Short mmCIF file of C-alpha atoms in Angstrom, two decimals:
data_model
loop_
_atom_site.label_atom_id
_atom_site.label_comp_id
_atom_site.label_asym_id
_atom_site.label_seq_id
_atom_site.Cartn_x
_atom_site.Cartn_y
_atom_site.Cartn_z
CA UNK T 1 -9.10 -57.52 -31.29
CA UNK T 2 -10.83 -57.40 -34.58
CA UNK T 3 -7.69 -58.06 -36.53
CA UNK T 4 -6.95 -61.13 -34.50
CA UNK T 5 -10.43 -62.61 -35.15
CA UNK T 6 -9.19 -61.94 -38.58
CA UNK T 7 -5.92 -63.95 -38.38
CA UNK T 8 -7.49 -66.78 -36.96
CA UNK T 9 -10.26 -66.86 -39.54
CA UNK T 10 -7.80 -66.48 -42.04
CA UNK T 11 -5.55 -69.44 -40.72
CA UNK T 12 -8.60 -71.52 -40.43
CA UNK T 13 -9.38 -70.53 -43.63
CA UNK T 14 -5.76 -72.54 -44.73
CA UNK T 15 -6.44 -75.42 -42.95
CA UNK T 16 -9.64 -76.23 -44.56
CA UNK T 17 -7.53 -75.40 -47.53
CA UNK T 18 -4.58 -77.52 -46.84
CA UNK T 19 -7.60 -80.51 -46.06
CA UNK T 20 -9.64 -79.80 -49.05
CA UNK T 21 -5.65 -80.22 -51.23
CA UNK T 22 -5.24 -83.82 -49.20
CA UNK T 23 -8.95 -84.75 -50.22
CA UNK T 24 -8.49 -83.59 -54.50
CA UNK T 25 -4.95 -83.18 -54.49
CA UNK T 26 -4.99 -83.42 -58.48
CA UNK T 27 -7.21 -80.56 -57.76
CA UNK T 28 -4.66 -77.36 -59.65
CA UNK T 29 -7.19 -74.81 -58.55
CA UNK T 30 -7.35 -75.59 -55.42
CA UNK T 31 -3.61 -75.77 -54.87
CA UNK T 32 -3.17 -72.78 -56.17
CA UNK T 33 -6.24 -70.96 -54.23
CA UNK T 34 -4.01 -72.53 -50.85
CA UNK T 35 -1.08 -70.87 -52.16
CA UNK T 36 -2.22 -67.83 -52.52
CA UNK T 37 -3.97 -67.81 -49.48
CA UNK T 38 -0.96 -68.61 -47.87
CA UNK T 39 1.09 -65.85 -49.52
CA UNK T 40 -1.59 -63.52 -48.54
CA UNK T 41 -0.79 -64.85 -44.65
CA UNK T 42 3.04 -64.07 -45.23
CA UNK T 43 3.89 -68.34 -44.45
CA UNK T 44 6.62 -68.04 -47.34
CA UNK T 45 8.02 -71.67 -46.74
CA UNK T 46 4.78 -72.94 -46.90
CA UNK T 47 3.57 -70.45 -49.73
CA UNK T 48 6.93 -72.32 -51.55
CA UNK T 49 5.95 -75.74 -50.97
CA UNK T 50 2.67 -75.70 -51.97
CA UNK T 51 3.52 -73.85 -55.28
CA UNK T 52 6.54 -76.39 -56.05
CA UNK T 53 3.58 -79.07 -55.56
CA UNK T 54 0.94 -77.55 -57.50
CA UNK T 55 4.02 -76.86 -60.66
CA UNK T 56 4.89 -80.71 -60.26
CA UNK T 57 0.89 -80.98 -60.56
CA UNK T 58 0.46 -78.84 -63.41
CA UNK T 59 4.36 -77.27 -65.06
CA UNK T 60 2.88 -75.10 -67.14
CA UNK T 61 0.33 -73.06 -64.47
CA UNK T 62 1.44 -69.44 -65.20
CA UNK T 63 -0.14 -68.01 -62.23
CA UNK T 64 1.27 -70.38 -60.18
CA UNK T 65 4.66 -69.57 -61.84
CA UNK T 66 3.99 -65.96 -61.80
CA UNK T 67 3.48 -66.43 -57.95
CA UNK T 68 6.28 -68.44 -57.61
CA UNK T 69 8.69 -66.46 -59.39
CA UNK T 70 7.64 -63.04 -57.71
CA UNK T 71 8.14 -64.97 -54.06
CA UNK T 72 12.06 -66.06 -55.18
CA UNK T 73 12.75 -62.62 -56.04
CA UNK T 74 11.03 -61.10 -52.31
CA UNK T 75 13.63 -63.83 -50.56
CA UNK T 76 16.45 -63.00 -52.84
CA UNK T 77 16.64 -66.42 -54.39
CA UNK T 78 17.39 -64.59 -57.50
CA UNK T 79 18.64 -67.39 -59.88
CA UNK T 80 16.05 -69.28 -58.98
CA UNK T 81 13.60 -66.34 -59.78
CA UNK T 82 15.43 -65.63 -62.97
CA UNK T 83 14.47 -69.75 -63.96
CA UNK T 84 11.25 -69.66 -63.19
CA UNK T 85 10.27 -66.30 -64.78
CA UNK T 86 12.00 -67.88 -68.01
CA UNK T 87 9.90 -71.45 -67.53
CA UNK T 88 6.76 -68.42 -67.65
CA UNK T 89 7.82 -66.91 -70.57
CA UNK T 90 8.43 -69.84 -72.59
CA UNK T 91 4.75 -70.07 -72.36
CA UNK T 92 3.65 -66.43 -72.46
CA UNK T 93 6.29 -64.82 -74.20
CA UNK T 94 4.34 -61.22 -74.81
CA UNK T 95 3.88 -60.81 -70.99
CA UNK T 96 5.60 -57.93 -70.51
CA UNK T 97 5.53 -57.15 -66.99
CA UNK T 98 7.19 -60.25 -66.65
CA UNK T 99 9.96 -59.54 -69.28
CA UNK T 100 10.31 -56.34 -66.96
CA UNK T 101 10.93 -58.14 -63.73
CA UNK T 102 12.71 -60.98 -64.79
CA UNK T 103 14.99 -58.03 -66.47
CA UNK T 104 15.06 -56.25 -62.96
CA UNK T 105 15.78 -59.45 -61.78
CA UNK T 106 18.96 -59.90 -63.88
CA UNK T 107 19.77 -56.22 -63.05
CA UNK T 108 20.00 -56.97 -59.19
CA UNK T 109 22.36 -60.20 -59.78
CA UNK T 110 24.50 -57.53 -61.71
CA UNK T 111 24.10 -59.41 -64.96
CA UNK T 112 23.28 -55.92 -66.80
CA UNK T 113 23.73 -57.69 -70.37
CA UNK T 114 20.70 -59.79 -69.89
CA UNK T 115 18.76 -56.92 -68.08
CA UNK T 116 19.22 -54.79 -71.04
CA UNK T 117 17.88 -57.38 -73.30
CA UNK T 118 14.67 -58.07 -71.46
CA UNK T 119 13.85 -54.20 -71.03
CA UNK T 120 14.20 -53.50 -74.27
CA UNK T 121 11.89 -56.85 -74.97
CA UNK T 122 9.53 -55.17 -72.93
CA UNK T 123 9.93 -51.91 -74.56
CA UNK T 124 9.21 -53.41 -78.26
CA UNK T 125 6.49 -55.22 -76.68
CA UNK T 126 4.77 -51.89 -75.15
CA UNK T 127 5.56 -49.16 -77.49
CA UNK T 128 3.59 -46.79 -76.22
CA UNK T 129 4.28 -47.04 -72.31
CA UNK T 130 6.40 -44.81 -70.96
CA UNK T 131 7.33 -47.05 -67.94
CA UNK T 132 8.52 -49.46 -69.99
CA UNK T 133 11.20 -46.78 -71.94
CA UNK T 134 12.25 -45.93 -68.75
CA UNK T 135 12.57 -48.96 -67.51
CA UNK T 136 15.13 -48.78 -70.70
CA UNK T 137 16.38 -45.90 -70.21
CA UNK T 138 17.60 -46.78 -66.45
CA UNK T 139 19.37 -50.09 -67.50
CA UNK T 140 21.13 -48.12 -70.76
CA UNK T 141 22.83 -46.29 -68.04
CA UNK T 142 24.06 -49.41 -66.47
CA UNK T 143 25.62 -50.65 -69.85
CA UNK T 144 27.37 -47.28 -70.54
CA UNK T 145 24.75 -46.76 -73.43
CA UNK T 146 24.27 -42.95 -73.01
CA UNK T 147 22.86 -42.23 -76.53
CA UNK T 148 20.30 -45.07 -76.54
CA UNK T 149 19.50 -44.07 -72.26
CA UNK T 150 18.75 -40.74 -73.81
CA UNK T 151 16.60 -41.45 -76.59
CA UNK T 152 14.92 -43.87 -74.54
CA UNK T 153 13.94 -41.39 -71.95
CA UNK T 154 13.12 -38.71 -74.23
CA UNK T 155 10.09 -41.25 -75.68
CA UNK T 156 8.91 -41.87 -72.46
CA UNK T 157 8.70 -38.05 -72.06
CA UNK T 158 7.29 -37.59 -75.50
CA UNK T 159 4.53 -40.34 -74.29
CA UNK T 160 4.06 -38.92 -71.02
CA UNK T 161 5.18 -35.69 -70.36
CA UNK T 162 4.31 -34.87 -67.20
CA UNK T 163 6.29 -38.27 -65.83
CA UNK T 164 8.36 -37.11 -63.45
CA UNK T 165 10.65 -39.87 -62.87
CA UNK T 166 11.40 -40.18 -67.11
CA UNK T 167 12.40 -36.55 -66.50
CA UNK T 168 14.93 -37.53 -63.18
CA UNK T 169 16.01 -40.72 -65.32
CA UNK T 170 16.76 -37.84 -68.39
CA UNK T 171 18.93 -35.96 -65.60
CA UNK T 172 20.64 -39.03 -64.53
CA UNK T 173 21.37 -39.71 -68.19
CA UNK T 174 22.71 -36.10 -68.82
CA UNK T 175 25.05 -36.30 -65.87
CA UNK T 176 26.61 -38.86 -67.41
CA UNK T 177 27.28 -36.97 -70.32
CA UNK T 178 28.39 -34.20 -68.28
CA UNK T 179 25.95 -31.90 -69.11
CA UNK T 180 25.08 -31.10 -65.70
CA UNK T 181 23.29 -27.80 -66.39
CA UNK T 182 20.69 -29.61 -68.55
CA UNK T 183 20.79 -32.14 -65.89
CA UNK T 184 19.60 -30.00 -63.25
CA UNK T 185 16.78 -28.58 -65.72
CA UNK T 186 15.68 -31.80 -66.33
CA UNK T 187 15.57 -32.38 -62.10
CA UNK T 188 13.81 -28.55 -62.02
CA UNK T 189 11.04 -30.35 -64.64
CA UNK T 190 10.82 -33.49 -62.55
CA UNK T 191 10.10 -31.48 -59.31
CA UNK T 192 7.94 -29.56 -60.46
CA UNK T 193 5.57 -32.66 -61.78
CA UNK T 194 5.74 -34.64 -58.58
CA UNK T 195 7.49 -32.79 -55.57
CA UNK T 196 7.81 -36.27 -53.80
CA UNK T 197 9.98 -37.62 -56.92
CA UNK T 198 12.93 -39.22 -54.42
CA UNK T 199 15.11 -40.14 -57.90
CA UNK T 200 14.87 -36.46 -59.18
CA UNK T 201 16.50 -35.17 -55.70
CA UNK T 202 19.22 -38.08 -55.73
CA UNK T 203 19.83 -36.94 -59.20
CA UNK T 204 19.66 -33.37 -58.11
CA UNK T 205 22.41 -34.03 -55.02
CA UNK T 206 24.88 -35.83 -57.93
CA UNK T 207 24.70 -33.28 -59.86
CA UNK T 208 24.95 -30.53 -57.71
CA UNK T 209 28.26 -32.29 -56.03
CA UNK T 210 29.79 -32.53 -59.98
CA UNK T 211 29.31 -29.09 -60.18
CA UNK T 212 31.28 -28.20 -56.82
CA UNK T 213 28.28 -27.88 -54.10
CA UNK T 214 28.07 -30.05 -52.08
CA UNK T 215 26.56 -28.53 -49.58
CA UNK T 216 23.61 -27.97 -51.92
CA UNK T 217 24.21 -31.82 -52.96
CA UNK T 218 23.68 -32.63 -48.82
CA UNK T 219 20.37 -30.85 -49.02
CA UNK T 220 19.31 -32.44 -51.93
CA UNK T 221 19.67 -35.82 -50.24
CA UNK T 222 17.88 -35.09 -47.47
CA UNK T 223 14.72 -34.06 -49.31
CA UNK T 224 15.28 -37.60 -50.74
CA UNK T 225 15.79 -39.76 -47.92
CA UNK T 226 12.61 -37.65 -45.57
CA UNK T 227 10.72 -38.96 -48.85
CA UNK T 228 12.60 -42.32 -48.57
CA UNK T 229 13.84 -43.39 -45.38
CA UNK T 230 15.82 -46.22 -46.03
CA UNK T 231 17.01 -45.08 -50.07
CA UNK T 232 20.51 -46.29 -50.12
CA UNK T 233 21.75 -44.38 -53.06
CA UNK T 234 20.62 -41.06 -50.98
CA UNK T 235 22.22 -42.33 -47.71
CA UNK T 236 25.50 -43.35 -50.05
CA UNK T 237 25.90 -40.38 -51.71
CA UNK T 238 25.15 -37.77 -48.88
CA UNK T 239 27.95 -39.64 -47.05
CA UNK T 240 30.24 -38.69 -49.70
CA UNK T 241 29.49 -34.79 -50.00
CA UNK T 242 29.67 -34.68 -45.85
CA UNK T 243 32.84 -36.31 -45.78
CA UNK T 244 33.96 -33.51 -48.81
CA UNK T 245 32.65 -30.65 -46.59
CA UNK T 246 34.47 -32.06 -43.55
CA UNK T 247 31.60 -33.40 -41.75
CA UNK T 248 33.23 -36.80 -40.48
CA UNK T 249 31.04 -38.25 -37.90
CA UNK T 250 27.80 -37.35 -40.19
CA UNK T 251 29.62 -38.58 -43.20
CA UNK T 252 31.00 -41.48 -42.21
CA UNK T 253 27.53 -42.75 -40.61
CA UNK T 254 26.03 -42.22 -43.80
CA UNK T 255 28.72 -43.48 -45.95
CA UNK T 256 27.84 -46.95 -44.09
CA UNK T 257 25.09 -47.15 -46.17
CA UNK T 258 27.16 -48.23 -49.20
CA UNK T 259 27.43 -51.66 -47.79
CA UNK T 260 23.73 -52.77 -48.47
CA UNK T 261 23.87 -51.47 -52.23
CA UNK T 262 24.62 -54.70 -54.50
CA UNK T 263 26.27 -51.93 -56.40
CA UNK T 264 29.48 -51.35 -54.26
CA UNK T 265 30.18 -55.11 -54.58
CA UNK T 266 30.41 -55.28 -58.45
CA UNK T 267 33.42 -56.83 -59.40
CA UNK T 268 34.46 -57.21 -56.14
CA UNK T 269 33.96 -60.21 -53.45
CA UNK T 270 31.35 -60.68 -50.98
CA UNK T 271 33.25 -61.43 -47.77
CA UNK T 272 31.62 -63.57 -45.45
CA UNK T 273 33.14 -62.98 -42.19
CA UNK T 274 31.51 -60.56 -40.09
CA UNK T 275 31.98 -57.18 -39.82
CA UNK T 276 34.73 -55.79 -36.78
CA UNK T 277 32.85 -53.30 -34.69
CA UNK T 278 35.85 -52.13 -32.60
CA UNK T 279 35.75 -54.29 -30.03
CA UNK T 280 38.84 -56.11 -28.59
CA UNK T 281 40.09 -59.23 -31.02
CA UNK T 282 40.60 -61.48 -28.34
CA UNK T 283 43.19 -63.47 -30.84
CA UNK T 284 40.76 -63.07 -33.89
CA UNK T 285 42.06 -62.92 -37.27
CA UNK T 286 41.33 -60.00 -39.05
CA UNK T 287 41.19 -59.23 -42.71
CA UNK T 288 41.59 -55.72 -43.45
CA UNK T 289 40.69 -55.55 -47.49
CA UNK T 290 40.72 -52.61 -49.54
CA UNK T 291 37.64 -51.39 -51.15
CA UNK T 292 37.60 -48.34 -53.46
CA UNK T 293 40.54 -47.61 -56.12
CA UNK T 294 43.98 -47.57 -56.13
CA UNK T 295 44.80 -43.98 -54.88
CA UNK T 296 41.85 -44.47 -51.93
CA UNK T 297 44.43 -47.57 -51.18
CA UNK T 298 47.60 -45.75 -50.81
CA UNK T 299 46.19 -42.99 -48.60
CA UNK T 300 44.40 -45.21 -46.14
CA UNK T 301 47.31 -47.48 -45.81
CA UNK T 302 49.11 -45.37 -42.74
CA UNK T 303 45.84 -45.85 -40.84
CA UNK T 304 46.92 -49.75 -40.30
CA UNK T 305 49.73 -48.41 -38.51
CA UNK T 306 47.21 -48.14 -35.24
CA UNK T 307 46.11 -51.44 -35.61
CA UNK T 308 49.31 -52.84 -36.55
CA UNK T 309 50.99 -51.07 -32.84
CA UNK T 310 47.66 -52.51 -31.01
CA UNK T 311 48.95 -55.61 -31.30
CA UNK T 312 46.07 -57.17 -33.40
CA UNK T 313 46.43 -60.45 -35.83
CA UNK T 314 45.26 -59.18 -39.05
CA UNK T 315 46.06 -60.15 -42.64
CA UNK T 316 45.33 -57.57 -45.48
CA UNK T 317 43.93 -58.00 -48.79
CA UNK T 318 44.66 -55.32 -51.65
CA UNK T 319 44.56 -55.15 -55.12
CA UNK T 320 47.83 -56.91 -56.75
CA UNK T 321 49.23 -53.35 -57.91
CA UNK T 322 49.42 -52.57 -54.24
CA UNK T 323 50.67 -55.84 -52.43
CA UNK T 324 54.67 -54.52 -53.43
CA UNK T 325 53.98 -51.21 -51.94
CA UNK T 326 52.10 -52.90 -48.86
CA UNK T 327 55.81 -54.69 -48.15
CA UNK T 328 57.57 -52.06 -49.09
CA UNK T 329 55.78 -49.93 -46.84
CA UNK T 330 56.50 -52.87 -44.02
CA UNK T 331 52.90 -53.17 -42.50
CA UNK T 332 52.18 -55.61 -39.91
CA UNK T 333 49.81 -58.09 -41.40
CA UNK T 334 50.33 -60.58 -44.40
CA UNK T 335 49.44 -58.87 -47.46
CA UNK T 336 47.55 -60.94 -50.42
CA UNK T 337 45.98 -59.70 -53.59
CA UNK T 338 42.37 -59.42 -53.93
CA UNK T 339 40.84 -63.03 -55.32
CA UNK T 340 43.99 -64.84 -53.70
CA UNK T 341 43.42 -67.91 -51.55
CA UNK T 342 43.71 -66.63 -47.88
CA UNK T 343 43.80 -68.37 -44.51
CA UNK T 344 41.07 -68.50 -42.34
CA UNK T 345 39.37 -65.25 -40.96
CA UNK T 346 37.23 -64.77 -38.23
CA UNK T 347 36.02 -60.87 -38.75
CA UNK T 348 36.33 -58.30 -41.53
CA UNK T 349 37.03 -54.45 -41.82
CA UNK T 350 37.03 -52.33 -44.93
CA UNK T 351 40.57 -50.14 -45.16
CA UNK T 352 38.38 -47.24 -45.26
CA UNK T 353 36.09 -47.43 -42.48
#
């Protein structure tokens, strides 16, 4: 009861806001002081509105970019986030929080080039944070810069030593190097700073299924995902050591989790249609389009055979090595290589699952 009094105060609140805007609108204060308040009520199209207005107002209002910019990236309007945390650092170029998020920013649109470069703006900027060099560190990994990931983390840790994700970044970072012994150190370090470190058990499951356990690696990623419900990379991977051990049903159900990474879908397309669930086609076209490598490919090929004797309409999209063998192999379906121009499709299933 109490909290609805407080709603209702606080949308009162707006509209004497939204009046007191009509009476001074070349008021930028006040705009902004609506804006926030409506933020702070969770009315994002009018949140957006209001900031657009008060930017037309006043362009260079950094709080009211900041504010705008931060909303763009919490509705995935990421190019437009990207623009308007670059309008705010044309005016406040030292901010580094905002070179970090317009970097994270460019991270999530998979533009890692530009990520890099903002990080390691923000890194210059705040020599002596350790958040910021592992902020560094993580995107060095995403631009296959192991040496520089690895000094980067090893300042943070030098800064901060008891940080427990620089030390789960440091494991991440040694993994890639293949030295998964010092990875799992570095994990053992991490763990023992802060127990509820999700990264250093997601690191701790990768490295423990490079080394041949997955079982160990399953365990691993369930400390993780109890700690983090909804952590896709914990989900992912624990998918992939259940299906090694055998564990199909499990496996597969968390393998699905792959799908809402924007990692799995770099360098390959987005497919719009919806996703098949099993039910009957009723005369819908389906594209059946491959999704890992070449070899993953080849082997899941014979299960269109099923699909292919059900009597369903489906085309199938492959990488252009594979389309011969696809003929050659005479499946039903018309095969096309990935990026081709395709007919129209009405639902979508990945050749693996």
């Amino acid at each position: 009861r109490f909290g609805a009094q407080l709603a209702r105060a606080a949308d009162c609140a707006a509209e004497a806001l939204a009046r007191a805007v009509a009476l001074s609108p070349g008021d930028p204060a006040l705009r902004f002081q609506h804006a926030s308040l409506l933020l702070h009520l969770d009315r994002a199209d009018e949140a957006d509105a209001a900031l657009e207005a008060l930017l037309a107002l006043a362009p260079d209002h950094v709080d009211g970019l900041r504010a705008l910019a931060k909303l763009c990236r919490r509705r995935d309007e990421l190019d437009r986030s990207v623009a308007t945390w670059e309008r705010l650092l044309r005016l406040v170029p030292e901010d580094v929080a905002a070179w970090t998020t317009l970097g994270w920013c460019h991270a999530a649109r998979l533009d890692y080039g530009h990520a890099e470069a903002c990080l390691r703006r923000a890194a210059v900027l705040a020599p002596d944070s350790a958040a910021s060099h592992v902020a560094h560190a993580r995107i060095l990994r995403s631009v296959d810069d192991p040496e520089a990931a690895l000094a980067a983390a090893d300042r943070a840790i030098a800064l901060e030593p008891s940080m427990a994700e620089a030390h789960a970044v440091r494991a991440g970072v040694l993994r890639d190097v293949g030295r998964i012994v010092d990875g799992l150190a570095s994990v053992e370090t991490a763990i023992g700073h802060d127990p509820a470190c999700v990264n250093a058990f997601v690191q701790a499951g990768l490295l423990l299924s490079d080394a041949g356990d997955p079982e160990a690696a399953v365990r691993a990623y369930r400390r993780a995902i109890r700690l983090e419900p909804e952590n896709v990379d914990a989900h992912w991977n624990c998918g992939a050591s259940l299906l090694a051990l055998g564990r199909f049903e499990e496996g597969f159900a968390e393998y699905e989790w792959r799908f809402r990474s924007p990692l799995f879908y770099r360098g390959k397309p987005r497919h719009p249609q919806p996703r098949w669930d099993g039910a009957p086609l009723d005369g819908r076209m389906l594209l059946v389009h491959a999704e890992q490598g070449l070899g993953d490919g080849i082997q899941f090929l014979r299960f269109l055979a099923p699909l292919a004797a059900s009597g369903a309409s489906f085309h199938l999209e492959v990488p252009p090595a594979l389309v011969p063998l696809t003929l050659c192999a005479g499946r039903a379906g018309s095969p096309f290589a990935l990026g081709d121009p395709h007919p129209e499709l009405d639902l979508r299933a990945s050749i693996v699952r």
